[in-house]
Structures are given as structure tokens and as C-alpha cells.
């Protein structure tokens, strides 16, 4: 059983809960805030003024070996605590809440949980279920180079790894595990007996083909660095970053960097026309080299921790292709997710998905749908998707990591920092948290909190996010008996 603990007294976070780098998209109604960005440390008399968070607790509540004997919160206790915490005028559009027992999966209390709301990036939890159900999480993605016998027509065969290191790979890394310099060295060694010093290089992008971008994505999100093209190869150095334009053709950079790596090994490679890059490698071609990515489990953890949109789309597309489902249509990823949710009896009434990442506007999911996924992950006895439990174990930790690094740091919530885990979701049209926590009595719980239609006159998105943090903090600090 996978178990994660954090023990790090003296973790320092800046006082400000919201960074000045939060990016407002040009399209009306969309605000993308999920990416963690550096927060300026305020100064007092010229010196930094950090806040020291309390000692983190066990932050893997649902996967912990303890808690089954702890008292279960009552519906009346939960209603008292959470109704009071959700009374902020910033939540005027209403809140959808579902709280479940992390041991049995039983829903303990719900508030308007069946109403579809904007899921934003919490939709990635729905995508995670589809990935877990479609691929072997222990498998890796191989980036190979093959050539017909006796030929120097090299083909770099992509199989989904968009986290390639331009140079030497790092065996301890997720982003950058497989290195193009290592691959070039293997190819050069394989060609050495032939004395070849020139070659033609093309890519094979035939695995899991599909749209470069979902048609429903706002182009400004790509321009502003919140996502990139969805292809089956790319560099770790191309991971999106707020304020940095994302590459439209990541595969071109892979080809260029690999050709340079071959040149460093004494082989001058000429790139074949891009129109040939969609053709599969010749049958029976000899493998000259291969490098392996991190496991699918590790890559999925990274996608959720950083809320990586294109990486999530990539993984779902691979899961669909592995399951023999179509991948070339605009709605194929969303359709595959709904198919897998339905197969596992997750309620989908009112669900509207247009992508796998939650980035598109006008999507909808209820707290009941998200809570259904968490139930499958929490209840080991269900036996349906045991690997989904590991997904919960990798979610960001409040006040400490990933997209929650700047959350649960305000005076009203920092007492619970280190306990709640969650997948965040933040657009101007809606805000959400979905994850796990532990009650004051030690009972593991799962929760979903969704809010939309919050008025800008009350502080809009930022205030709504703070209000959601207070709701989860209230759940965490109460026994709710």
C-alpha cells in the first residue's frame, strides 16, 4: 500500500496568498490561476517577513493505515460546520459540496451536489480515471530510433513521451528521464560498424494521432503559456510556463535537437520533409537505440501536480488509443472519459465535457460526479481501480506543493496546512477543490467543493478561492459530531 508522509518543520511561504503573476486571459470570463508561480516575499524594514507553517500532519489520509477506528462525522455536524463556512457573499451563486467517508466511501453530507457547475481543472480527476483505466501505470513510453536493414534512413518513433531531456537523461527525474543525447549515442554506436557518417532523419508520429489543440481552447491560453500543442513527443524544457509562449510544433524542436545530438557524435543528419512524419516506421526495421520515460503513474502525478493541460490531454489520448478507441476527432478524449466514468457507475447526469483538462469554457460537472471518482479511489474494497488510490496520494498538499502551494496560507486557514490534499480548479467562471483530508478526530474524508457565478463586486475569483479554502479548513478542523 502506497503511503506518503511529509515531515518538514520550518517550511516557509510568503504572506501573500495570491501572486501578482495571476494571468487574466483576453477572452471574457476566463481566468487561469492553477499554475503555481513564485510569490514575492514582502519586506518589512528591508528584511523578508516569512510565515512559518505548522508542522505538517500525515498528508496521505485516504491511503494511511490508520483512521478506520476514528469517529465518523455526522450529517448534522457537517451541516453546522460547512454551512457556516460557506456563507461568504463571494459564493452568492451557490456552492456544491459532497463529503464522503474515506474508509467506506459513504456520502456523509451533501449540499446541492447534483447541480452541474464549472469544474475547471478538477476535470483532470475525471481524466485521471480514464488514464488509470486505459494504460498500465507501471509501463513507460519508449522513444526509439529504427532503420531498415542496411539503410541510414533513420526514423525516430514517438510513443507519447513529451518530457524528453535535450541532453543526458536523469534516471531520478520525471521530466527529463529519457535523454536525446543518450539516444544519439546509442544510434551512433549502432551505426559505427557501417562507417556511416550521414543519415536522413524523420519522425514517426503515427501513435495516438489527434487534434493539435482542442477546438474549444482559447488561443490566448496557448499564447500566454498555460498550455501547448497536444502531440506525442516533446521536450521537458518546453513545459508551459505562465508568460512564456508555448511551442506550436514541439516535434520540430525534438527533431532539431536530436539531429544536433547526432552531429555531436559525428553523424550529419538531414531532416526529411514533415509530410512524411505521420507515416509509420517500415515494418521489420532494426532498432538502433531506445530511451524510456518515467512510468505513466509518475507522469500522471506530474500532470495533476502542475495542472498540465496538454500533458493531461496526451495521457487520455494514449489511454483511448490503447483501448482501441478513436483519437482523431475533436471530442474523442471527452467521449472516452465519459465512457469510462459510465463503466464504473460514476454519475454523469448534467456532465458536459469538451476536453480532458478542464481548460475549455462552458463545461459542467456536478460535485456528485467528482465525488464518485473520489469514492472509487478511496475505497480499496471496491476493487475496481486500485491504482486510482495512488492518484490521490500524489495530489498537491495544502500550503506545501503544486497548485496548492499558495493555498491554506492565510491567517484563517494556515492551521490546517499540510493536511488537505486537492486537485484545484480555477477559472473566472468557476472555482473548485476536490481531494482528501482528515477530521480533527482522525477520520479520513474525501470532499468536493464547487462554486460558480460569484460576483466580482465581492472580490471575484480570488475571494471565492479563499472561501473554498475556509470550507475545507472547517471540514479538517472539526470532528463534526
Coordinates of C-alpha atoms in Angstrom, one line a residue:
X1 CA 0.0 0.0 0.0
X2 CA 1.4 3.3 -1.1
X3 CA 1.8 5.8 1.8
X4 CA 3.2 9.3 1.8
X5 CA 4.3 11.5 4.7
X6 CA 5.8 14.9 4.8
X7 CA 7.9 15.9 7.7
X8 CA 9.5 19.4 7.2
X9 CA 9.4 21.8 10.1
X10 CA 10.2 25.3 9.0
X11 CA 8.6 25.3 5.6
X12 CA 8.4 29.0 4.6
X13 CA 5.8 30.6 2.4
X14 CA 5.2 34.2 1.6
X15 CA 2.4 36.1 3.4
X16 CA 0.6 37.0 0.2
X17 CA -1.9 34.3 -0.8
X18 CA -2.3 35.5 -4.4
X19 CA 0.6 36.2 -6.7
X20 CA 0.8 39.3 -8.9
X21 CA 1.5 37.0 -11.8
X22 CA -2.0 35.6 -11.9
X23 CA -2.9 35.9 -15.6
X24 CA -6.2 37.2 -16.9
X25 CA -7.0 35.9 -20.4
X26 CA -8.1 38.2 -23.1
X27 CA -11.3 36.2 -23.6
X28 CA -14.0 37.5 -21.3
X29 CA -15.0 35.2 -18.4
X30 CA -11.8 33.1 -18.2
X31 CA -9.1 33.4 -15.6
X32 CA -6.5 30.7 -15.4
X33 CA -4.9 30.5 -11.9
X34 CA -4.0 26.9 -11.4
X35 CA -0.3 27.2 -12.3
X36 CA 2.0 27.7 -9.3
X37 CA 4.1 30.8 -9.7
X38 CA 6.7 32.4 -7.5
X39 CA 5.2 34.6 -4.9
X40 CA 7.1 37.8 -4.0
X41 CA 8.1 37.8 -0.3
X42 CA 7.0 41.0 1.3
X43 CA 9.6 43.0 3.1
X44 CA 9.5 44.8 6.5
X45 CA 12.2 47.3 7.1
X46 CA 14.2 45.8 4.3
X47 CA 14.0 42.2 5.7
X48 CA 11.9 39.3 4.5
X49 CA 8.9 38.6 6.6
X50 CA 8.1 34.9 6.1
X51 CA 5.3 32.9 7.7
X52 CA 6.3 29.6 9.3
X53 CA 3.6 27.0 8.8
X54 CA 2.7 24.5 11.5
X55 CA 4.3 21.0 11.4
X56 CA 2.6 19.1 8.6
X57 CA 0.5 16.1 9.5
X58 CA 0.2 12.9 7.6
X59 CA -0.9 14.2 4.2
X60 CA -2.0 10.9 2.8
X61 CA -5.2 10.4 4.7
X62 CA -7.1 8.1 2.4
X63 CA -4.1 5.8 1.9
X64 CA -2.9 5.9 5.5
X65 CA -3.1 2.7 7.6
X66 CA -4.9 4.4 10.4
X67 CA -8.3 6.1 10.9
X68 CA -10.7 3.3 10.5
X69 CA -11.4 3.3 14.2
X70 CA -11.9 7.1 14.4
X71 CA -15.4 8.5 14.8
X72 CA -17.3 9.2 11.7
X73 CA -18.6 12.8 11.3
X74 CA -22.4 13.1 11.5
X75 CA -24.6 14.8 8.8
X76 CA -25.8 17.3 11.4
X77 CA -22.2 18.1 12.5
X78 CA -21.1 18.6 8.9
X79 CA -24.0 20.8 8.1
X80 CA -23.3 23.0 11.1
X81 CA -19.6 23.4 10.2
X82 CA -19.8 23.7 6.5
X83 CA -23.0 25.8 6.2
X84 CA -21.4 28.4 8.4
X85 CA -18.1 28.3 6.5
X86 CA -19.9 28.7 3.1
X87 CA -21.8 31.8 4.0
X88 CA -19.4 34.2 2.3
X89 CA -21.2 36.6 -0.1
X90 CA -18.5 35.8 -2.6
X91 CA -20.3 32.4 -3.0
X92 CA -23.5 34.1 -3.9
X93 CA -24.0 31.8 -6.9
X94 CA -24.3 28.8 -4.5
X95 CA -22.0 26.0 -3.6
X96 CA -22.0 22.3 -4.4
X97 CA -20.4 20.1 -1.8
X98 CA -20.0 16.4 -1.2
X99 CA -18.2 14.9 1.7
X100 CA -17.6 11.1 1.9
X101 CA -16.1 8.8 4.5
X102 CA -12.6 8.0 3.3
X103 CA -12.8 4.4 4.7
X104 CA -16.2 3.3 3.4
X105 CA -16.9 5.7 0.6
X106 CA -20.3 6.5 2.1
X107 CA -21.5 10.0 1.4
X108 CA -21.9 11.7 4.8
X109 CA -23.3 15.1 3.7
X110 CA -24.0 16.9 0.5
X111 CA -25.2 20.4 -0.5
X112 CA -26.7 20.9 -3.9
X113 CA -24.3 18.2 -5.1
X114 CA -26.3 17.2 -8.2
X115 CA -26.2 20.7 -9.9
X116 CA -23.7 20.9 -12.7
X117 CA -21.1 23.6 -12.2
X118 CA -17.8 24.8 -13.8
X119 CA -15.3 22.1 -12.8
X120 CA -12.2 24.0 -14.3
X121 CA -9.1 21.8 -13.7
X122 CA -10.8 19.4 -11.3
X123 CA -12.0 17.8 -14.5
X124 CA -8.5 16.4 -14.6
X125 CA -9.6 13.9 -11.9
X126 CA -12.2 12.6 -14.4
X127 CA -9.4 12.3 -16.9
X128 CA -7.2 10.5 -14.4
X129 CA -9.8 7.8 -14.0
X130 CA -9.7 7.3 -17.8
X131 CA -5.9 7.1 -17.8
X132 CA -5.8 4.7 -14.9
X133 CA -8.4 2.5 -16.7
X134 CA -6.7 2.6 -20.1
X135 CA -3.0 2.2 -19.6
X136 CA -0.6 0.2 -17.4
X137 CA 0.5 2.8 -14.9
X138 CA 3.8 0.8 -14.4
X139 CA 4.7 0.9 -18.1
X140 CA 6.9 3.5 -19.7
X141 CA 7.0 5.3 -23.0
X142 CA 9.9 4.4 -25.3
X143 CA 11.4 6.8 -27.8
X144 CA 13.1 4.7 -30.3
X145 CA 15.2 5.1 -33.5
X146 CA 14.9 2.4 -36.2
X147 CA 16.2 2.0 -39.7
X148 CA 15.6 -0.6 -42.5
X149 CA 18.4 -3.1 -42.7
X150 CA 21.4 -1.7 -44.5
X151 CA 19.9 1.8 -44.6
X152 CA 20.7 5.1 -42.9
X153 CA 17.2 6.3 -43.2
X154 CA 16.6 6.9 -39.5
X155 CA 13.2 7.1 -38.0
X156 CA 12.6 8.5 -34.5
X157 CA 9.5 6.7 -33.3
X158 CA 7.4 8.7 -30.8
X159 CA 5.3 6.9 -28.3
X160 CA 4.0 9.7 -26.1
X161 CA 6.9 11.0 -24.1
X162 CA 6.8 14.8 -24.2
X163 CA 9.2 15.2 -21.3
X164 CA 12.4 14.3 -23.1
X165 CA 15.7 15.8 -21.9
X166 CA 17.6 17.6 -24.7
X167 CA 20.8 16.3 -23.3
X168 CA 21.6 13.4 -21.0
X169 CA 18.6 11.9 -19.2
X170 CA 18.2 11.9 -15.4
X171 CA 17.1 8.5 -14.0
X172 CA 15.7 10.1 -10.9
X173 CA 13.6 12.7 -12.8
X174 CA 10.1 12.6 -14.2
X175 CA 10.5 15.5 -16.6
X176 CA 13.8 14.6 -18.4
X177 CA 14.1 10.9 -17.5
X178 CA 14.9 10.0 -21.2
X179 CA 17.6 12.0 -22.9
X180 CA 18.1 12.6 -26.6
X181 CA 21.9 12.8 -26.2
X182 CA 21.7 9.2 -24.8
X183 CA 19.6 8.1 -27.7
X184 CA 22.0 9.7 -30.2
X185 CA 24.9 7.9 -28.5
X186 CA 23.2 4.5 -28.9
X187 CA 22.4 5.2 -32.6
X188 CA 26.0 6.3 -33.3
X189 CA 27.3 3.2 -31.7
X190 CA 24.9 1.0 -33.7
X191 CA 26.0 2.8 -37.0
X192 CA 29.7 2.7 -36.2
X193 CA 30.4 -0.7 -37.8
X194 CA 29.0 0.5 -41.1
X195 CA 31.1 3.6 -41.1
X196 CA 28.1 5.8 -41.9
X197 CA 28.6 9.5 -41.4
X198 CA 25.4 10.9 -43.0
X199 CA 21.8 10.0 -42.5
X200 CA 18.3 11.1 -43.3
X201 CA 16.1 11.6 -40.2
X202 CA 12.3 11.7 -39.9
X203 CA 9.8 11.3 -37.1
X204 CA 7.1 8.7 -36.8
X205 CA 4.1 10.4 -35.2
X206 CA 1.6 7.7 -36.1
X207 CA 0.9 6.7 -32.5
X208 CA -2.3 8.2 -31.0
X209 CA -2.9 10.9 -33.6
X210 CA -5.3 13.6 -33.0
X211 CA -6.0 17.4 -33.0
X212 CA -3.1 19.6 -32.2
X213 CA -5.4 21.6 -29.9
X214 CA -9.0 21.1 -28.8
X215 CA -11.1 23.5 -30.9
X216 CA -12.7 24.8 -27.7
X217 CA -9.4 26.0 -26.2
X218 CA -8.9 29.8 -26.1
X219 CA -5.9 30.5 -28.3
X220 CA -4.8 33.1 -25.7
X221 CA -4.2 30.3 -23.2
X222 CA -1.6 28.9 -25.6
X223 CA -0.1 32.3 -26.3
X224 CA 0.1 33.1 -22.6
X225 CA 1.9 29.9 -21.7
X226 CA -0.8 27.9 -20.0
X227 CA -0.7 25.0 -22.4
X228 CA 0.9 23.8 -25.6
X229 CA 0.1 21.6 -28.6
X230 CA -1.0 18.0 -27.9
X231 CA 1.5 15.8 -29.7
X232 CA 3.2 12.5 -28.9
X233 CA 6.8 13.9 -28.5
X234 CA 8.3 17.0 -26.9
X235 CA 11.0 18.3 -24.6
X236 CA 10.8 18.8 -20.9
X237 CA 12.2 22.3 -21.5
X238 CA 9.0 23.1 -23.4
X239 CA 6.7 22.6 -20.4
X240 CA 4.3 25.5 -20.3
X241 CA 5.1 28.4 -18.1
X242 CA 3.0 31.5 -17.4
X243 CA 4.0 34.4 -19.6
X244 CA 6.2 32.3 -21.9
X245 CA 4.7 31.5 -25.3
X246 CA 4.2 27.7 -25.8
X247 CA 5.6 26.0 -28.9
X248 CA 3.0 25.2 -31.6
X249 CA 5.2 22.5 -33.1
X250 CA 7.1 20.7 -30.2
X251 CA 8.0 17.9 -32.5
X252 CA 10.1 20.2 -34.7
X253 CA 12.3 21.0 -31.7
X254 CA 12.7 17.3 -30.9
X255 CA 13.9 16.6 -34.5
X256 CA 16.3 19.6 -34.5
X257 CA 17.8 18.8 -31.1
X258 CA 18.2 15.1 -31.9
X259 CA 19.9 16.0 -35.3
X260 CA 22.3 18.2 -33.4
X261 CA 23.0 15.4 -30.9
X262 CA 23.8 13.0 -33.8
X263 CA 26.1 15.7 -35.2
X264 CA 27.9 15.8 -31.9
X265 CA 28.5 12.1 -32.4
X266 CA 29.9 12.5 -35.9
X267 CA 26.7 11.8 -37.9
X268 CA 25.3 14.6 -40.1
X269 CA 21.5 14.1 -40.2
X270 CA 19.3 15.7 -42.8
X271 CA 15.6 16.1 -41.8
X272 CA 13.1 14.5 -44.1
X273 CA 10.0 16.6 -45.2
X274 CA 7.4 16.9 -42.4
X275 CA 4.7 15.5 -44.6
X276 CA 6.4 12.1 -44.1
X277 CA 6.3 12.3 -40.3
X278 CA 2.8 10.8 -40.0
X279 CA 3.9 7.6 -41.7
X280 CA 4.6 4.5 -39.5
X281 CA 8.2 3.2 -39.4
X282 CA 8.9 0.5 -42.0
X283 CA 7.9 -3.0 -40.9
X284 CA 10.9 -5.0 -39.8
X285 CA 13.1 -2.0 -39.3
X286 CA 16.0 -2.6 -37.0
X287 CA 16.1 -0.8 -33.6
X288 CA 19.3 1.3 -33.2
X289 CA 18.5 2.8 -29.9
X290 CA 15.8 3.4 -27.3
X291 CA 15.3 5.5 -24.2
X292 CA 12.5 5.1 -21.6
X293 CA 10.3 7.7 -19.9
X294 CA 9.2 7.7 -16.3
X295 CA 6.2 5.5 -15.6
X296 CA 2.7 6.5 -16.7
X297 CA 1.9 6.8 -12.9
X298 CA 4.7 9.3 -12.4
X299 CA 3.8 11.3 -15.5
X300 CA 0.1 11.4 -14.4
X301 CA 1.2 12.6 -10.9
X302 CA 3.2 15.4 -12.6
X303 CA 0.2 16.4 -14.8
X304 CA -2.0 16.7 -11.8
X305 CA 0.5 18.4 -9.5
X306 CA 1.3 21.1 -12.1
X307 CA -2.2 21.0 -13.6
X308 CA -0.6 20.5 -17.0
X309 CA -3.3 20.7 -19.7
X310 CA -1.6 19.4 -22.8
X311 CA 0.1 16.6 -20.8
X312 CA -3.3 15.5 -19.5
X313 CA -4.8 15.5 -23.0
X314 CA -1.8 13.5 -24.2
X315 CA -2.3 10.8 -21.5
X316 CA -6.0 10.5 -22.1
X317 CA -5.4 10.2 -25.8
X318 CA -2.9 7.4 -25.2
X319 CA -5.4 5.6 -23.0
X320 CA -8.0 5.8 -25.6
X321 CA -5.7 4.6 -28.3
X322 CA -4.5 1.7 -26.1
X323 CA -8.2 0.8 -25.5
X324 CA -8.8 0.8 -29.3
X325 CA -11.0 3.9 -29.2
X326 CA -10.8 6.7 -31.8
X327 CA -8.5 9.6 -31.1
X328 CA -8.6 11.8 -34.2
X329 CA -11.9 13.6 -33.6
X330 CA -12.3 16.8 -31.6
X331 CA -14.5 15.2 -28.9
X332 CA -12.8 11.8 -28.7
X333 CA -10.9 12.5 -25.4
X334 CA -14.1 13.7 -23.7
X335 CA -16.1 10.8 -25.1
X336 CA -13.6 8.3 -23.8
X337 CA -13.7 9.9 -20.3
X338 CA -17.5 9.7 -20.2
X339 CA -17.4 6.1 -21.4
X340 CA -15.1 5.1 -18.6
X341 CA -17.0 7.0 -15.9
X342 CA -20.2 5.3 -17.0
X343 CA -18.4 1.9 -17.0
X344 CA -17.6 2.4 -13.3
X345 CA -21.0 3.7 -12.3
X346 CA -19.9 7.3 -11.7
X347 CA -22.9 9.5 -12.0
X348 CA -22.7 11.7 -15.2
X349 CA -26.1 13.5 -15.2
X350 CA -25.5 17.0 -16.4
X351 CA -21.9 16.4 -17.3
X352 CA -20.6 18.5 -20.2
X353 CA -17.0 17.8 -21.3
X354 CA -15.3 19.4 -24.2
X355 CA -11.7 18.4 -23.4
X356 CA -9.8 16.3 -20.9
X357 CA -8.1 19.1 -19.0
X358 CA -11.0 21.5 -18.0
X359 CA -9.4 24.4 -19.8
X360 CA -12.3 24.9 -22.3
X361 CA -15.1 27.3 -21.3
X362 CA -18.8 26.1 -20.9
X363 CA -18.0 22.8 -19.3
X364 CA -20.0 21.4 -16.4
X365 CA -19.7 18.7 -13.8
X366 CA -21.5 18.2 -10.5
X367 CA -20.0 17.6 -7.1
X368 CA -21.7 14.2 -7.3
X369 CA -19.7 13.3 -10.4
X370 CA -16.3 14.3 -8.9
X371 CA -17.2 12.7 -5.6
X372 CA -18.0 9.4 -7.4
X373 CA -14.4 9.3 -8.7
X374 CA -13.0 10.0 -5.3
X375 CA -15.2 7.2 -3.9
X376 CA -13.6 4.7 -6.3
X377 CA -10.2 5.9 -5.3
X378 CA -10.8 5.9 -1.6
X379 CA -12.5 2.5 -1.2
X380 CA -9.9 -0.2 -1.6
X381 CA -12.6 -2.8 -1.1
X382 CA -14.3 -1.8 -4.3
X383 CA -11.5 -3.5 -6.2
X384 CA -12.4 -1.6 -9.4
X385 CA -9.5 0.7 -9.9
X386 CA -7.0 0.2 -7.1
X387 CA -4.4 2.2 -8.9
X388 CA -6.6 5.3 -8.6
X389 CA -5.7 5.4 -4.9
X390 CA -2.2 6.3 -5.8
X391 CA -3.5 9.2 -7.8
X392 CA -5.0 10.7 -4.6
X393 CA -1.7 10.1 -2.8
X394 CA 0.1 12.3 -5.4
X395 CA -2.3 15.3 -5.2
X396 CA -0.9 18.7 -4.1
X397 CA -0.7 19.4 -0.4
X398 CA -2.3 22.5 1.1
X399 CA 0.3 25.2 1.7
X400 CA 3.2 23.0 0.6
X401 CA 3.2 21.7 -3.0
X402 CA 2.0 22.0 -6.6
X403 CA -1.1 24.2 -7.3
X404 CA -1.9 24.2 -3.5
X405 CA 1.5 25.7 -2.6
X406 CA 0.0 29.2 -2.2
X407 CA -3.3 27.9 -0.7
X408 CA -4.1 27.4 3.0
X409 CA -1.5 30.1 3.9
X410 CA -3.9 32.8 5.1
X411 CA -4.5 33.5 8.8
X412 CA -7.9 31.9 8.6
X413 CA -6.7 28.6 7.2
X414 CA -2.9 28.1 7.8
X415 CA -3.6 26.0 10.9
X416 CA -4.6 23.1 8.6
X417 CA -1.7 23.5 6.2
X418 CA -0.1 20.1 5.4
X419 CA -3.4 18.1 5.8
X420 CA -5.8 18.7 2.9
X421 CA -4.8 17.4 -0.5
X422 CA -6.7 18.6 -3.6
X423 CA -6.9 19.0 -7.3
X424 CA -7.6 22.7 -7.8
X425 CA -9.8 24.2 -10.5
X426 CA -9.8 27.9 -11.2
X427 CA -11.4 29.9 -14.0
X428 CA -13.1 33.2 -13.7
X429 CA -16.4 31.3 -14.4
X430 CA -15.9 28.9 -11.5
X431 CA -13.6 27.6 -8.8
X432 CA -13.3 24.2 -7.2
X433 CA -11.3 21.9 -4.8
X434 CA -11.6 18.1 -4.8
X435 CA -9.5 15.8 -2.7
X436 CA -8.9 14.3 0.7
X437 CA -8.4 15.5 4.3
X438 CA -8.6 14.2 7.9
X439 CA -11.0 15.3 10.5
X440 CA -9.9 16.5 14.0
X441 CA -10.8 13.1 15.3
X442 CA -8.6 11.4 12.7
X443 CA -11.2 10.2 10.3
X444 CA -10.1 10.2 6.6
X445 CA -12.5 12.1 4.4
X446 CA -12.9 12.9 0.7
X447 CA -14.5 16.2 -0.3
X448 CA -15.6 18.2 -3.4
X449 CA -16.4 21.9 -3.3
X450 CA -17.6 23.7 -6.4
X451 CA -18.7 27.3 -6.8
X452 CA -19.6 29.4 -9.8
X453 CA -21.4 32.7 -10.6
X454 CA -19.6 34.5 -7.8
X455 CA -20.0 38.3 -8.1
X456 CA -16.9 40.5 -8.9
X457 CA -18.3 43.1 -6.5
X458 CA -17.3 40.8 -3.7
X459 CA -13.7 40.2 -4.8
X460 CA -14.5 37.7 -7.6
X461 CA -12.2 34.7 -8.2
X462 CA -9.6 35.4 -5.5
X463 CA -12.2 35.8 -2.8
X464 CA -14.0 32.7 -3.9
X465 CA -10.8 30.7 -3.7
X466 CA -10.2 31.9 -0.2
X467 CA -13.8 31.0 0.7
X468 CA -13.3 27.4 -0.6
X469 CA -10.1 27.1 1.5
X470 CA -12.1 28.1 4.5
X471 CA -14.7 25.5 3.8
X472 CA -12.1 22.8 3.6
X473 CA -10.3 24.1 6.7
X474 CA -13.6 23.9 8.6
X475 CA -14.0 20.3 7.5
X476 CA -10.5 19.5 8.5
X477 CA -10.5 21.1 12.0
X478 CA -13.9 19.8 13.1
X479 CA -14.9 16.4 14.4
X480 CA -18.4 17.3 13.2
X481 CA -20.1 15.0 15.7

